[in-house]
mmCIF file of C-alpha atoms in Angstrom:
data_model
loop_
_atom_site.group_PDB
_atom_site.id
_atom_site.type_symbol
_atom_site.label_atom_id
_atom_site.label_comp_id
_atom_site.label_asym_id
_atom_site.label_seq_id
_atom_site.Cartn_x
_atom_site.Cartn_y
_atom_site.Cartn_z
ATOM 1 C CA UNK A 19 161.237 103.685 130.223
ATOM 2 C CA UNK A 20 158.046 105.345 130.706
ATOM 3 C CA UNK A 21 157.175 108.873 129.579
ATOM 4 C CA UNK A 22 155.153 111.284 131.938
ATOM 5 C CA UNK A 23 153.677 114.676 130.697
ATOM 6 C CA UNK A 24 152.266 116.641 133.509
ATOM 7 C CA UNK A 25 149.930 119.510 133.203
ATOM 8 C CA UNK A 26 152.414 121.164 130.365
ATOM 9 C CA UNK A 27 151.385 125.021 129.379
ATOM 10 C CA UNK A 28 153.650 126.721 126.905
ATOM 11 C CA UNK A 29 153.413 130.202 125.380
ATOM 12 C CA UNK A 30 155.199 132.336 123.068
ATOM 13 C CA UNK A 31 155.066 136.078 124.051
ATOM 14 C CA UNK A 32 150.999 136.481 124.461
ATOM 15 C CA UNK A 33 150.275 133.632 122.592
ATOM 16 C CA UNK A 34 149.685 130.440 124.386
ATOM 17 C CA UNK A 35 150.171 126.973 122.185
ATOM 18 C CA UNK A 36 149.685 124.000 125.015
ATOM 19 C CA UNK A 37 147.153 124.092 127.430
ATOM 20 C CA UNK A 38 147.658 121.909 130.338
ATOM 21 C CA UNK A 39 148.814 118.742 128.558
ATOM 22 C CA UNK A 40 148.763 115.582 130.602
ATOM 23 C CA UNK A 41 149.307 111.653 129.207
ATOM 24 C CA UNK A 42 151.518 108.849 130.003
ATOM 25 C CA UNK A 43 153.388 106.641 127.565
ATOM 26 C CA UNK A 44 154.616 103.028 128.704
ATOM 27 C CA UNK A 45 157.759 101.419 127.815
ATOM 28 C CA UNK A 46 157.383 99.141 124.712
ATOM 29 C CA UNK A 47 154.473 101.544 123.395
ATOM 30 C CA UNK A 48 154.505 103.346 120.070
ATOM 31 C CA UNK A 49 152.205 106.421 120.055
ATOM 32 C CA UNK A 50 151.374 108.870 117.107
ATOM 33 C CA UNK A 51 151.027 112.252 117.411
ATOM 34 C CA UNK A 52 148.335 113.870 115.014
ATOM 35 C CA UNK A 53 147.218 117.314 114.275
ATOM 36 C CA UNK A 54 147.070 120.203 111.760
ATOM 37 C CA UNK A 55 150.199 122.615 111.364
ATOM 38 C CA UNK A 56 150.131 125.058 114.617
ATOM 39 C CA UNK A 57 148.586 122.301 116.813
ATOM 40 C CA UNK A 58 151.401 122.297 119.222
ATOM 41 C CA UNK A 59 153.133 118.739 118.193
ATOM 42 C CA UNK A 60 156.560 120.091 117.610
ATOM 43 C CA UNK A 61 156.645 122.416 120.661
ATOM 44 C CA UNK A 62 155.492 119.593 122.698
ATOM 45 C CA UNK A 63 158.214 117.448 121.273
ATOM 46 C CA UNK A 64 160.977 120.341 121.966
ATOM 47 C CA UNK A 65 159.726 120.121 125.815
ATOM 48 C CA UNK A 66 159.997 116.334 125.905
ATOM 49 C CA UNK A 67 163.493 116.359 124.844
ATOM 50 C CA UNK A 68 164.437 118.918 127.208
ATOM 51 C CA UNK A 69 165.373 121.486 124.037
ATOM 52 C CA UNK A 70 162.524 123.930 125.298
ATOM 53 C CA UNK A 71 161.066 124.649 128.821
ATOM 54 C CA UNK A 72 157.473 124.781 129.599
ATOM 55 C CA UNK A 73 155.862 127.642 131.162
ATOM 56 C CA UNK A 74 154.608 125.132 133.836
ATOM 57 C CA UNK A 75 154.127 121.682 134.323
ATOM 58 C CA UNK A 76 156.939 118.587 133.824
ATOM 59 C CA UNK A 77 158.122 115.726 131.730
ATOM 60 C CA UNK A 78 159.429 112.633 133.527
ATOM 61 C CA UNK A 79 161.519 109.901 131.954
ATOM 62 C CA UNK A 80 160.880 106.922 134.787
ATOM 63 C CA UNK A 81 162.042 108.993 137.696
ATOM 64 C CA UNK A 82 164.019 111.444 136.003
ATOM 65 C CA UNK A 83 162.572 115.001 135.800
ATOM 66 C CA UNK A 84 163.768 116.435 132.573
ATOM 67 C CA UNK A 85 163.223 120.137 133.557
ATOM 68 C CA UNK A 86 165.326 119.486 136.491
ATOM 69 C CA UNK A 87 167.845 117.021 135.190
ATOM 70 C CA UNK A 88 167.890 117.923 131.542
ATOM 71 C CA UNK A 89 171.328 116.465 130.655
ATOM 72 C CA UNK A 90 171.052 113.146 132.376
ATOM 73 C CA UNK A 91 167.412 112.796 131.149
ATOM 74 C CA UNK A 92 169.036 113.479 127.399
ATOM 75 C CA UNK A 93 171.301 110.438 127.632
ATOM 76 C CA UNK A 94 168.263 108.345 127.499
ATOM 77 C CA UNK A 95 166.353 110.058 124.617
ATOM 78 C CA UNK A 96 166.877 110.047 120.793
ATOM 79 C CA UNK A 97 165.355 112.731 118.803
ATOM 80 C CA UNK A 98 164.755 113.593 115.239
ATOM 81 C CA UNK A 99 163.482 117.165 114.933
ATOM 82 C CA UNK A 100 160.951 118.444 112.107
ATOM 83 C CA UNK A 101 163.883 120.141 110.175
ATOM 84 C CA UNK A 102 166.559 117.749 110.053
ATOM 85 C CA UNK A 103 170.010 119.438 111.410
ATOM 86 C CA UNK A 104 172.813 118.021 109.522
ATOM 87 C CA UNK A 105 176.248 119.341 108.576
ATOM 88 C CA UNK A 106 176.107 118.921 105.025
ATOM 89 C CA UNK A 107 179.954 119.202 104.317
ATOM 90 C CA UNK A 108 180.603 115.902 106.282
ATOM 91 C CA UNK A 109 180.206 112.614 104.656
ATOM 92 C CA UNK A 110 177.789 110.253 106.025
ATOM 93 C CA UNK A 111 179.652 108.122 107.892
ATOM 94 C CA UNK A 112 181.881 110.854 109.157
ATOM 95 C CA UNK A 113 178.779 112.534 110.540
ATOM 96 C CA UNK A 114 177.602 109.227 112.249
ATOM 97 C CA UNK A 115 181.084 108.771 114.062
ATOM 98 C CA UNK A 116 180.770 112.471 115.295
ATOM 99 C CA UNK A 117 177.439 111.859 116.687
ATOM 100 C CA UNK A 118 178.541 108.666 118.252
ATOM 101 C CA UNK A 119 181.420 110.430 119.737
ATOM 102 C CA UNK A 120 179.257 113.145 121.477
ATOM 103 C CA UNK A 121 177.456 110.399 123.286
ATOM 104 C CA UNK A 122 180.655 108.778 124.330
ATOM 105 C CA UNK A 123 180.072 105.472 123.105
ATOM 106 C CA UNK A 124 183.568 104.262 123.473
ATOM 107 C CA UNK A 125 184.779 101.052 122.114
ATOM 108 C CA UNK A 126 181.303 100.255 120.563
ATOM 109 C CA UNK A 127 181.307 103.092 118.684
ATOM 110 C CA UNK A 128 182.539 101.788 115.408
ATOM 111 C CA UNK A 129 180.258 98.508 115.497
ATOM 112 C CA UNK A 130 177.091 100.887 116.422
ATOM 113 C CA UNK A 131 178.071 103.383 113.351
ATOM 114 C CA UNK A 132 178.211 100.115 111.057
ATOM 115 C CA UNK A 133 174.877 98.854 112.439
ATOM 116 C CA UNK A 134 172.958 102.150 112.066
ATOM 117 C CA UNK A 135 174.251 102.479 108.414
ATOM 118 C CA UNK A 136 172.899 98.729 107.759
ATOM 119 C CA UNK A 137 169.549 99.057 109.464
ATOM 120 C CA UNK A 138 168.659 102.460 108.050
ATOM 121 C CA UNK A 139 169.854 101.614 104.418
ATOM 122 C CA UNK A 140 172.647 103.703 103.813
ATOM 123 C CA UNK A 141 175.233 101.106 102.734
ATOM 124 C CA UNK A 142 175.200 102.637 99.043
ATOM 125 C CA UNK A 143 175.566 106.041 100.385
ATOM 126 C CA UNK A 144 177.674 106.227 103.575
ATOM 127 C CA UNK A 145 180.849 107.380 101.300
ATOM 128 C CA UNK A 146 179.007 110.505 100.184
ATOM 129 C CA UNK A 147 178.892 113.824 101.517
ATOM 130 C CA UNK A 148 175.348 114.398 103.141
ATOM 131 C CA UNK A 149 174.763 117.426 100.957
ATOM 132 C CA UNK A 150 175.162 115.124 98.000
ATOM 133 C CA UNK A 151 172.079 113.005 99.113
ATOM 134 C CA UNK A 152 168.450 113.388 98.314
ATOM 135 C CA UNK A 153 165.938 114.389 100.838
ATOM 136 C CA UNK A 154 164.726 110.810 101.681
ATOM 137 C CA UNK A 155 168.431 109.859 102.456
ATOM 138 C CA UNK A 156 169.075 112.879 104.439
ATOM 139 C CA UNK A 157 165.927 111.578 106.543
ATOM 140 C CA UNK A 158 167.593 108.262 106.941
ATOM 141 C CA UNK A 159 170.908 109.738 108.382
ATOM 142 C CA UNK A 160 168.944 111.874 110.830
ATOM 143 C CA UNK A 161 166.987 108.777 112.077
ATOM 144 C CA UNK A 162 170.149 107.109 112.351
ATOM 145 C CA UNK A 163 171.969 109.613 114.308
ATOM 146 C CA UNK A 164 168.781 109.969 116.749
ATOM 147 C CA UNK A 165 169.357 105.944 117.177
ATOM 148 C CA UNK A 166 173.020 105.945 117.312
ATOM 149 C CA UNK A 167 173.067 105.557 121.095
ATOM 150 C CA UNK A 168 170.325 103.210 121.531
ATOM 151 C CA UNK A 169 168.158 105.315 123.583
ATOM 152 C CA UNK A 170 165.130 104.167 125.334
ATOM 153 C CA UNK A 171 162.932 107.041 124.415
ATOM 154 C CA UNK A 172 162.794 107.985 120.567
ATOM 155 C CA UNK A 173 161.010 110.914 119.562
ATOM 156 C CA UNK A 174 160.757 111.788 115.743
ATOM 157 C CA UNK A 175 159.015 114.932 114.433
ATOM 158 C CA UNK A 176 157.748 113.960 110.800
ATOM 159 C CA UNK A 177 160.438 111.051 110.581
ATOM 160 C CA UNK A 178 159.058 109.767 107.047
ATOM 161 C CA UNK A 179 158.999 113.357 105.294
ATOM 162 C CA UNK A 180 160.353 113.005 101.732
ATOM 163 C CA UNK A 181 160.603 109.197 101.568
ATOM 164 C CA UNK A 182 159.358 107.209 98.569
ATOM 165 C CA UNK A 183 156.754 104.265 99.020
ATOM 166 C CA UNK A 184 159.481 101.853 99.383
ATOM 167 C CA UNK A 185 161.697 103.817 101.806
ATOM 168 C CA UNK A 186 158.344 104.296 103.750
ATOM 169 C CA UNK A 187 158.003 100.850 104.146
ATOM 170 C CA UNK A 188 161.386 99.880 105.320
ATOM 171 C CA UNK A 189 161.463 102.724 107.743
ATOM 172 C CA UNK A 190 158.238 101.963 109.095
ATOM 173 C CA UNK A 191 159.656 98.598 109.885
ATOM 174 C CA UNK A 192 162.429 99.910 111.317
ATOM 175 C CA UNK A 193 160.395 102.226 114.035
ATOM 176 C CA UNK A 194 158.503 99.104 114.711
ATOM 177 C CA UNK A 195 161.227 96.881 115.416
ATOM 178 C CA UNK A 196 163.162 99.639 117.555
ATOM 179 C CA UNK A 197 159.754 100.255 119.599
ATOM 180 C CA UNK A 198 159.225 96.648 120.661
ATOM 181 C CA UNK A 199 161.137 97.304 124.069
ATOM 182 C CA UNK A 200 161.407 101.225 124.079
ATOM 183 C CA UNK A 201 159.186 104.364 124.300
ATOM 184 C CA UNK A 202 158.564 105.743 120.680
ATOM 185 C CA UNK A 203 156.833 108.923 120.054
ATOM 186 C CA UNK A 204 156.335 110.479 116.570
ATOM 187 C CA UNK A 205 154.292 112.913 114.672
ATOM 188 C CA UNK A 206 153.032 112.433 111.332
ATOM 189 C CA UNK A 207 149.904 113.511 108.874
ATOM 190 C CA UNK A 208 149.753 109.994 107.188
ATOM 191 C CA UNK A 209 146.778 108.248 108.588
ATOM 192 C CA UNK A 210 148.045 104.805 107.200
ATOM 193 C CA UNK A 211 151.505 105.262 109.379
ATOM 194 C CA UNK A 212 149.175 105.443 112.523
ATOM 195 C CA UNK A 213 147.291 102.099 111.508
ATOM 196 C CA UNK A 214 150.431 100.456 110.609
ATOM 197 C CA UNK A 215 152.991 101.255 113.198
ATOM 198 C CA UNK A 216 151.070 102.962 116.232
ATOM 199 C CA UNK A 217 149.585 100.991 119.344
ATOM 200 C CA UNK A 218 147.985 104.370 120.252
ATOM 201 C CA UNK A 219 147.409 107.765 118.974
ATOM 202 C CA UNK A 220 146.833 111.246 120.249
ATOM 203 C CA UNK A 221 145.341 114.131 118.518
ATOM 204 C CA UNK A 222 146.239 117.732 119.217
ATOM 205 C CA UNK A 223 144.019 120.651 118.229
ATOM 206 C CA UNK A 224 145.157 124.047 118.808
ATOM 207 C CA UNK A 225 147.444 122.861 121.726
ATOM 208 C CA UNK A 226 144.647 121.048 123.534
ATOM 209 C CA UNK A 227 144.538 117.186 123.602
ATOM 210 C CA UNK A 228 141.341 116.440 122.119
ATOM 211 C CA UNK A 229 141.532 112.443 121.522
ATOM 212 C CA UNK A 230 143.646 109.450 122.963
ATOM 213 C CA UNK A 231 142.697 106.240 121.447
ATOM 214 C CA UNK A 232 144.275 102.717 120.944
ATOM 215 C CA UNK A 233 144.581 102.160 117.336
ATOM 216 C CA UNK A 234 143.417 98.332 117.625
ATOM 217 C CA UNK A 235 139.923 99.493 118.429
ATOM 218 C CA UNK A 236 139.417 101.995 115.432
ATOM 219 C CA UNK A 237 139.401 101.091 111.533
ATOM 220 C CA UNK A 238 141.337 103.139 109.039
ATOM 221 C CA UNK A 239 138.319 104.596 107.623
ATOM 222 C CA UNK A 240 137.258 105.492 111.193
ATOM 223 C CA UNK A 241 140.692 106.750 111.918
ATOM 224 C CA UNK A 242 140.760 109.086 109.011
ATOM 225 C CA UNK A 243 136.870 110.463 109.435
ATOM 226 C CA UNK A 244 138.004 111.268 113.456
ATOM 227 C CA UNK A 245 140.938 113.201 112.068
ATOM 228 C CA UNK A 246 138.993 115.265 109.663
ATOM 229 C CA UNK A 247 136.390 115.903 112.302
ATOM 230 C CA UNK A 248 139.107 116.926 114.880
ATOM 231 C CA UNK A 249 141.295 119.012 113.039
ATOM 232 C CA UNK A 250 138.909 121.109 110.615
#
């Protein structure tokens, strides 16, 4: 499913944080969001998912307006927020079952939970309580929960935070595989991640879209230099 962002503006009290943002993301495209803290990335992602409303503008998933049909749109969206909200007293498998029930997966629920445990590298940890897990494994649980209902649009806010180098490689491959026939948007501060995963990257600076470029036409060194120029 495609994602269309149309003239999004957002303020908190008297401070405007997003300024007339517009762009499209095609089905099967993986797009990276870059920008310093406070650039507006998380606010825009929350608006895309329907958890936050803009002051003006609209978000479309194919022909569904997220602002007007939020519940319907969220059936197609998987979302991992920056601060991963988890029930720490639940066991990993128990939490994923709970999440799957919320999406009314029905007869496929058990198989889908087992599939996400396998794909997200949780086989050695799924019998533990989430509160016993490291930050990296908690992040894997959040990613599994975001993908449990097989969404057509996956929005990930800093999904690789807290992962060690081996985990980074595994999660990057998982995101790439998931994005082959779906729309994926994720924010990151890691330049190598953009080169390794993304078809395209966007740079936000103080709520303004200052760059929108394909990754196959820029080297890692050029990307890092561009990022330094635009965000400092």
